[in-house]
Coordinates of C-alpha atoms and ligand atoms in Angstrom, one line a residue:
Chain A
M1068 CA 29.0 5.8 2.6
T1069 CA 27.5 4.1 0.3
E1070 CA 25.9 0.5 1.4
K1071 CA 25.4 -2.2 -0.6
N1072 CA 22.1 -3.5 -1.3
I1073 CA 20.6 -6.3 0.2
P1074 CA 20.1 -8.8 -2.3
L1075 CA 16.4 -9.9 -3.6
W1076 CA 14.4 -12.2 -3.5
E1077 CA 11.6 -13.7 -4.9
V1078 CA 8.6 -15.7 -2.5
F1079 CA 6.6 -18.9 -4.0
I1080 CA 3.8 -19.9 -1.3
R1081 CA 2.1 -23.3 -1.2
S1082 CA -1.7 -22.4 0.9
R1083 CA -3.4 -24.5 2.8
T1084 CA -6.0 -26.2 0.1
G1085 CA -2.7 -27.7 -1.3
L1086 CA -2.6 -26.0 -4.4
A1087 CA 0.8 -25.6 -6.3
H1088 CA 3.9 -22.5 -4.5
R1089 CA 2.2 -19.7 -6.0
H1090 CA 4.3 -16.3 -6.5
A1091 CA 3.7 -13.6 -3.6
G1092 CA 5.9 -10.7 -3.9
S1093 CA 9.7 -10.1 -3.2
V1094 CA 11.7 -9.9 0.1
H1095 CA 15.5 -8.1 0.3
A1096 CA 17.9 -10.9 2.2
A1097 CA 21.1 -11.3 2.3
D1098 CA 20.9 -15.2 2.5
A1099 CA 18.4 -17.9 1.8
E1100 CA 17.7 -18.9 5.6
M1101 CA 17.1 -15.2 6.0
A1102 CA 14.9 -14.7 3.1
L1103 CA 12.7 -17.5 4.4
Q1104 CA 12.6 -16.4 7.6
N1105 CA 11.8 -12.6 6.2
A1106 CA 9.3 -14.4 3.7
R1107 CA 7.4 -15.6 6.8
D1108 CA 7.4 -12.2 8.9
V1109 CA 6.4 -10.8 5.3
Y1110 CA 3.7 -13.3 3.3
T1111 CA 2.4 -15.6 6.1
R1112 CA 1.0 -13.1 9.3
R1113 CA -2.4 -14.8 9.2
G1114 CA -1.9 -18.7 8.2
E1115 CA -1.6 -18.1 4.0
G1116 CA 1.3 -21.1 4.0
L1117 CA 2.5 -24.5 4.8
S1118 CA 5.6 -24.3 2.8
I1119 CA 8.1 -21.5 1.0
W1120 CA 10.0 -20.8 -1.7
V1121 CA 12.0 -18.2 -1.6
V1122 CA 14.8 -18.2 -4.9
P1123 CA 17.3 -15.5 -5.5
S1124 CA 15.3 -12.9 -8.2
H1125 CA 18.6 -12.5 -10.4
V1126 CA 18.4 -16.3 -11.4
I1127 CA 14.9 -16.1 -12.8
T1128 CA 14.7 -16.4 -16.2
A1129 CA 11.1 -14.9 -18.1
S1130 CA 10.1 -14.7 -21.3
D1131 CA 9.8 -11.7 -23.3
P1132 CA 6.5 -9.8 -23.6
A1133 CA 7.7 -8.6 -27.0
D1134 CA 7.4 -12.5 -28.0
R1135 CA 4.5 -12.7 -26.6
D1136 CA 2.5 -13.7 -30.1
S1137 CA 5.1 -16.0 -31.5
L1138 CA 4.8 -18.6 -28.2
F1139 CA 1.3 -18.4 -27.2
E1140 CA -0.6 -17.1 -30.1
P1141 CA -0.1 -20.9 -32.1
T1142 CA -2.3 -22.4 -30.1
A1143 CA -5.1 -20.4 -30.1
S1144 CA -6.0 -21.9 -33.5
K1145 CA -5.4 -25.3 -32.6
I1146 CA -8.9 -26.2 -30.9
Y1147 CA -8.7 -29.9 -30.9
R1148 CA -6.6 -30.2 -28.3
H1149 CA -9.6 -29.4 -26.2
P1150 CA -12.9 -32.0 -26.1
S1151 CA -15.4 -29.7 -26.6
F1152 CA -13.7 -30.2 -30.2
Y1153 CA -15.6 -33.9 -30.4
D1154 CA -18.9 -35.2 -30.2
V1155 CA -20.1 -38.1 -28.4
P1156 CA -23.9 -39.5 -28.8
E1157 CA -25.7 -38.0 -27.5
E1158 CA -27.7 -41.2 -26.0
V1159 CA -24.0 -41.9 -25.0
G1160 CA -24.6 -39.4 -21.7
H1161 CA -22.3 -37.5 -20.1
M1162 CA -17.8 -38.9 -20.6
Chain B
M203 CA -4.4 10.2 0.4
Y204 CA -1.6 8.1 1.1
T205 CA -1.2 8.8 -3.0
Q206 CA -1.1 12.2 -2.3
A207 CA 1.7 12.6 -4.6
L208 CA 0.0 12.2 -7.3
N209 CA -0.8 16.0 -7.1
V210 CA 2.6 17.4 -8.0
K211 CA 3.8 18.4 -11.8
D212 CA 6.1 15.2 -13.3
T213 CA 9.0 16.9 -14.5
A214 CA 10.7 17.1 -18.5
L215 CA 9.9 14.0 -19.6
P216 CA 12.2 12.2 -23.2
A217 CA 10.2 12.8 -26.7
A218 CA 7.3 10.8 -26.6
D219 CA 6.4 7.8 -28.8
P220 CA 2.8 8.6 -30.3
Q221 CA 2.8 5.1 -32.0
R222 CA 3.8 3.3 -28.3
E223 CA 1.9 5.0 -26.6
A224 CA -1.6 4.4 -28.5
R225 CA -1.0 0.3 -28.2
F226 CA -0.2 1.1 -24.7
Q227 CA -3.7 2.9 -24.1
A228 CA -5.7 0.6 -26.2
R229 CA -4.0 -2.1 -23.8
I230 CA -5.1 0.2 -20.9
D231 CA -8.7 1.0 -22.0
A232 CA -9.6 -2.2 -22.9
E233 CA -8.4 -3.7 -18.9
E234 CA -5.2 -5.5 -19.6
K235 CA -3.3 -5.3 -16.6
I236 CA 0.1 -3.8 -17.7
E237 CA 3.0 -5.8 -16.0
P238 CA 7.4 -5.0 -15.0
N239 CA 8.9 -6.0 -18.6
D240 CA 6.1 -4.5 -20.6
W241 CA 7.0 -1.3 -22.4
M242 CA 5.2 1.5 -20.9
P243 CA 5.2 5.2 -21.3
D244 CA 7.8 7.0 -19.2
G245 CA 5.1 9.2 -17.5
Y246 CA 3.5 6.4 -16.5
R247 CA 6.4 4.9 -14.9
Q248 CA 7.2 7.8 -13.0
T249 CA 3.8 8.3 -11.7
L250 CA 3.6 4.8 -10.7
V251 CA 7.2 4.9 -8.6
R252 CA 5.9 8.5 -6.8
Q253 CA 2.6 7.0 -5.7
I254 CA 3.9 3.6 -5.0
A255 CA 6.9 5.2 -2.9
Q256 CA 4.9 7.4 -1.1
H257 CA 2.0 5.6 -0.5
A258 CA 5.4 2.7 1.3
H259 CA 6.9 5.3 2.9
S260 CA 3.3 6.4 4.5
E261 CA 3.4 2.4 6.0
I262 CA 6.0 3.1 7.2
V263 CA 5.8 6.1 8.7
G264 CA 2.8 5.9 9.4
M265 CA 3.4 3.1 12.2
H266 CA 5.1 5.9 14.5
P267 CA 2.0 7.9 15.7
E268 CA 0.4 4.0 16.9
G269 CA 3.7 2.6 17.8
N270 CA 3.5 5.2 20.7
W271 CA 0.8 3.6 22.3
I272 CA 1.7 0.1 22.5
T273 CA 3.0 0.0 25.5
R274 CA 0.8 2.4 27.2
A275 CA -2.4 0.1 25.5
P276 CA -5.5 0.1 28.6
S277 CA -5.3 -4.1 28.4
L278 CA -3.5 -7.1 27.2
K279 CA -6.2 -7.8 24.9
R280 CA -6.2 -4.2 22.8
K281 CA -2.2 -4.2 23.7
V282 CA -2.1 -7.3 21.0
A283 CA -4.2 -5.5 18.8
L284 CA -2.1 -3.1 18.1
L285 CA 0.5 -4.5 18.3
A286 CA -0.5 -6.6 15.2
K287 CA -2.0 -3.6 13.4
V288 CA 1.2 -1.9 12.8
Q289 CA 3.3 -5.2 12.4
D290 CA 0.7 -5.6 9.9
E291 CA 1.6 -1.5 8.6
G292 CA 5.6 -2.7 8.0
G293 CA 4.4 -5.6 6.1
H294 CA 2.2 -3.1 3.7
G295 CA 4.9 -1.3 3.7
L296 CA 7.8 -3.8 2.8
Y297 CA 4.7 -5.2 0.0
L298 CA 4.7 -2.0 -1.6
Y299 CA 8.3 -1.9 -1.6
S300 CA 8.7 -4.2 -3.2
A301 CA 6.2 -3.8 -6.2
A302 CA 7.7 -0.6 -6.7
E303 CA 11.0 -2.1 -7.4
T304 CA 9.3 -4.2 -10.3
L305 CA 9.8 -0.6 -12.0
G306 CA 13.6 -0.5 -12.0
V307 CA 13.7 1.3 -8.8
S308 CA 16.1 0.3 -5.3
R309 CA 14.0 0.0 -1.9
E310 CA 17.9 1.5 -0.5
E311 CA 17.1 4.0 -3.5
L312 CA 13.3 5.0 -2.4
V313 CA 14.4 5.1 1.5
E314 CA 17.1 7.7 0.9
Q315 CA 14.5 10.1 -1.0
L316 CA 12.5 9.4 2.4
L317 CA 14.9 10.5 4.8
D318 CA 16.8 13.3 2.7
G319 CA 13.2 14.9 1.7
R320 CA 12.9 14.4 -1.7
Q321 CA 9.7 11.9 -1.5
K322 CA 7.1 12.5 0.7
Y323 CA 4.8 10.6 2.8
S324 CA 0.9 11.2 3.6
S325 CA 0.1 14.5 5.9
I326 CA -2.2 12.4 7.9
F327 CA 1.1 11.0 9.9
N328 CA 2.4 14.6 10.9
Y329 CA 0.2 14.9 13.7
P330 CA 1.0 13.8 17.2
T331 CA -1.3 11.1 19.5
M332 CA -2.5 13.3 22.4
T333 CA -4.1 10.6 24.4
W334 CA -5.4 6.8 23.9
A335 CA -8.9 7.5 21.9
D336 CA -6.2 8.8 19.0
V337 CA -5.9 5.2 18.6
G338 CA -9.1 4.7 17.8
V339 CA -9.7 7.4 16.0
I340 CA -7.3 6.6 14.0
G341 CA -8.2 2.7 13.0
W342 CA -11.5 4.1 12.9
L343 CA -11.1 7.5 10.5
V344 CA -7.2 7.4 9.2
D345 CA -7.9 3.7 8.2
G346 CA -10.9 4.3 6.6
A347 CA -9.8 6.3 4.9
A348 CA -7.4 4.5 3.2
I349 CA -9.7 1.6 2.7
M350 CA -12.2 4.1 0.4
N351 CA -8.4 4.8 -1.5
Q352 CA -7.0 1.3 -1.6
I353 CA -9.9 -1.5 -2.6
P354 CA -10.3 0.7 -6.2
L355 CA -6.5 0.6 -6.6
C356 CA -6.8 -3.3 -6.4
R357 CA -8.3 -3.2 -9.7
C358 CA -5.4 -0.3 -10.8
S359 CA -4.2 -1.0 -14.4
F360 CA -0.2 -1.8 -13.1
G361 CA -0.8 -5.6 -12.2
P362 CA 1.8 -5.9 -9.0
Y363 CA 0.4 -2.6 -7.6
A364 CA -2.9 -3.9 -7.7
R365 CA -1.9 -7.2 -5.9
A366 CA -0.1 -5.9 -3.4
M367 CA -3.3 -3.9 -2.7
I368 CA -5.8 -7.3 -2.9
R369 CA -3.8 -8.6 0.8
I370 CA -3.6 -5.0 1.6
C371 CA -7.1 -4.6 1.4
K372 CA -7.6 -8.0 3.0
E373 CA -5.4 -6.9 6.4
E374 CA -7.2 -3.1 6.8
S375 CA -10.4 -4.3 7.2
F376 CA -9.2 -5.3 10.7
H377 CA -7.3 -2.3 11.3
Q378 CA -10.5 -0.7 10.7
R379 CA -13.0 -3.1 13.2
Q380 CA -10.4 -2.8 15.4
G381 CA -10.5 1.0 16.2
Y382 CA -14.2 1.1 15.7
E383 CA -14.4 -0.4 18.6
I384 CA -12.1 1.1 21.0
M385 CA -14.7 3.8 19.8
V386 CA -17.6 2.5 21.3
A387 CA -15.7 0.7 24.3
L388 CA -15.4 4.8 25.1
C389 CA -18.4 6.5 24.1
R390 CA -21.2 3.6 24.6
D391 CA -19.6 1.3 27.0
G392 CA -17.4 5.0 28.5
T393 CA -17.2 7.2 31.9
P394 CA -18.5 10.9 30.4
A395 CA -14.7 11.3 31.1
Q396 CA -13.8 8.8 28.5
K397 CA -16.4 9.8 25.6
A398 CA -15.4 13.2 26.3
M399 CA -11.5 11.9 25.4
A400 CA -13.2 10.4 22.3
Q401 CA -14.6 13.8 21.0
D402 CA -11.3 15.1 22.0
A403 CA -10.1 12.9 19.7
L404 CA -12.7 13.3 16.6
N405 CA -12.5 17.2 16.9
R406 CA -8.9 16.7 16.3
W407 CA -8.8 14.6 13.3
W408 CA -11.7 14.8 11.6
W409 CA -10.3 17.6 9.5
P410 CA -6.7 16.3 9.1
V411 CA -8.6 13.2 7.7
L412 CA -10.6 14.6 5.4
M413 CA -7.4 16.6 4.4
M414 CA -6.8 12.8 2.8
F415 CA -7.7 12.4 -0.1
G416 CA -5.9 15.8 -1.6
P417 CA -6.6 18.9 -2.7
S418 CA -9.5 19.3 -4.4
D419 CA -10.7 18.2 -8.0
Q420 CA -10.0 21.9 -9.4
D421 CA -6.8 22.0 -8.1
S422 CA -5.5 18.6 -8.7
Q423 CA -2.8 18.2 -11.0
H424 CA -2.5 14.6 -12.3
T425 CA -5.9 12.9 -11.9
D426 CA -6.9 13.3 -16.1
K427 CA -4.0 11.4 -16.5
S428 CA -3.8 9.0 -13.3
M429 CA -7.8 8.1 -14.6
R430 CA -6.9 8.0 -18.0
W431 CA -4.0 5.3 -17.1
K432 CA -6.5 3.9 -14.7
I433 CA -4.0 4.0 -11.9
K434 CA -7.0 6.5 -10.2
R435 CA -10.8 5.1 -10.6
F436 CA -12.5 7.9 -8.5
T437 CA -11.2 11.7 -8.2
N438 CA -10.5 12.8 -4.9
D439 CA -13.6 14.4 -4.4
E440 CA -15.8 11.5 -5.4
L441 CA -13.6 9.6 -2.8
R442 CA -13.8 12.2 0.1
R443 CA -17.9 12.6 0.0
K444 CA -18.0 8.6 -0.9
F445 CA -16.1 8.3 2.8
V446 CA -18.1 11.3 4.4
D447 CA -21.2 9.2 3.7
A448 CA -20.0 6.1 5.0
T449 CA -18.9 7.6 8.1
V450 CA -20.9 10.1 9.3
P451 CA -24.2 7.3 10.5
Q452 CA -20.6 5.6 12.6
G453 CA -20.1 8.9 14.0
R454 CA -23.3 9.6 15.5
Y455 CA -23.8 6.2 16.7
L456 CA -20.9 6.7 18.8
G457 CA -23.3 9.4 20.2
L458 CA -20.1 11.9 19.0
T459 CA -20.4 15.4 16.7
F460 CA -18.5 16.1 13.9
P461 CA -16.5 19.5 13.9
D462 CA -17.9 21.1 11.1
P463 CA -21.6 23.1 11.7
D464 CA -21.9 23.2 7.9
L465 CA -22.4 19.4 8.0
K466 CA -25.7 18.4 6.9
F467 CA -27.2 15.7 5.0
D468 CA -28.9 17.1 1.3
E469 CA -32.0 15.5 0.9
T470 CA -31.8 16.5 -3.1
T471 CA -28.2 14.8 -3.3
G472 CA -28.9 12.0 -1.1
H473 CA -25.6 12.8 0.5
W474 CA -23.6 14.6 3.6
A475 CA -22.7 18.2 2.8
F476 CA -19.4 19.4 5.1
G477 CA -18.0 22.9 5.1
A478 CA -15.3 23.8 3.2
I479 CA -11.5 22.2 4.2
D480 CA -8.2 24.8 5.3
W481 CA -6.4 23.8 2.4
S482 CA -3.4 26.1 3.2
E483 CA -3.6 24.3 6.7
F484 CA -2.9 21.0 4.3
R485 CA -0.4 23.0 2.1
R486 CA 1.9 23.7 5.4
V487 CA 1.9 20.3 6.3
V488 CA 2.7 18.7 3.2
S489 CA 5.8 20.7 2.7
G490 CA 7.1 20.4 6.1
D491 CA 5.5 22.5 8.6
G492 CA 3.3 20.3 10.7
P493 CA 2.8 19.3 13.9
C494 CA 5.4 16.1 14.0
N495 CA 7.3 16.8 10.7
R496 CA 10.1 16.8 11.6
Q497 CA 10.5 14.5 14.5
R498 CA 8.9 11.8 12.5
L499 CA 12.2 12.5 9.7
R500 CA 14.1 12.1 13.4
Q501 CA 12.6 9.4 14.1
R502 CA 13.0 6.6 10.8
K503 CA 16.4 8.7 10.1
R504 CA 17.3 7.4 13.9
A505 CA 16.2 3.5 12.9
H506 CA 18.3 4.1 9.4
E507 CA 21.4 4.5 11.1
R508 CA 21.3 2.6 14.3
G509 CA 20.1 -0.3 11.3
A510 CA 23.5 0.1 10.0
W511 CA 25.7 -2.0 11.2
V512 CA 22.9 -5.0 10.8
R513 CA 22.7 -4.5 7.7
A514 CA 26.7 -4.5 6.6
A515 CA 27.4 -7.5 10.2
V516 CA 24.3 -9.8 8.0
L517 CA 26.4 -9.0 4.3
A518 CA 29.2 -9.6 5.6
H519 CA 28.3 -13.5 7.4
A520 CA 26.3 -14.1 3.9
A521 CA 29.9 -13.8 2.6
K522 CA 31.7 -15.5 5.2
R523 CA 29.8 -18.3 4.2
R524 CA 29.5 -18.7 1.0
A525 CA 33.3 -18.2 1.1
R526 CA 33.4 -21.3 3.4
E527 CA 31.5 -23.2 1.3
Q528 CA 33.5 -22.6 -1.7
A529 CA 36.7 -23.6 -0.2
A530 CA 35.1 -26.7 1.2
A531 CA 33.5 -27.3 -2.9
G532 CA 37.3 -26.9 -4.3
V533 CA 38.8 -29.5 -0.7
A534 CA 36.0 -31.8 -2.5
A535 CA 36.7 -31.5 -6.5
E536 CA 40.6 -31.8 -5.5
Ligands
FE2_1133 FE1 -1.7 0.0 5.8
FE2_1134 FE1 -4.0 -0.2 8.1

């Protein structure tokens, strides 16, 4: 008998430090409730998290690595988007 | 090591793409991480699937020798520690299966390949745990050797594997320390009989632990390519030597002797020199004829078969719930 595969979920965890949820890994589970339970057992055995999100892996749309240059390269030349591009007179002090 | 799979020959690979391969190698040389959707040579993918799968299987089968002692741990403190450690190993297996899955294989396929013998796990888990001292020696030496191997893997060129290793390494240190604490209790604070039990365990495990690092560099088929791809950062012999250097003083503190008459400190190199490893034993155990190979696989197969109804039930339950929700949504829309 060939068994049906159990769906894959991506796990995101908000750590204690109050930062945004961050990708931790993935788990297999038949439904969302079990995915949460499994994520808790697999990824938070030492108080790593205060909140967990689970998302079915197949619903994630990712950018294509081949488009990396066209997507991200244009920002490299826009140095005027950074504070260090602007001069503030020294007498004014820290700004 | 958990990655003894690196020492197996590749199957035939499709024609190479030299231009893309050169670009790929340049990224590796620049210490860029390779991510699952990036282009990679088939050999790189194949090597990683084999290595990560073997590593995952080793974590899973590795639960058996220690699991054998959970119900007989000598105190509640030792029992909760051992339970937590064995649970961690199960978790390590799962992190690693999910890293392997990013390369386009399913966990189901990998488990099937473990159960039908196409993929291996580390030779070390084919040795029996005869006494409580074996649990101490496993934590101290087997986890100690694993750490030696796993720390450089945190810098592996493949992102998901490196990230899984970082998580695993954070957890391993407790494993080694709890094992050494058991050894201290037996050897420094224990009765002569307890110390003799610890010595006996060290005598049985020492050589198999040295074999965990895999064949010596002259006989290892994959070292070159794995080093070039930055999957591996040190050779088997380098890691083995580091391990011996770190471990011998710890054993001496316990007042134990190592079962190797040639073990001595070499003033000129600054390293511990050790005797010849019996590679025929290693080959025998890897090819399926170690003391516990059959038992381990039988237990894995039985666990898998006995869990089949649970897997079927959770899928049926999820399907029923989905159908009910859809029906309710249909009624609401009318
Ligand atoms: Fe582990
Ligand atoms: Fe461990």
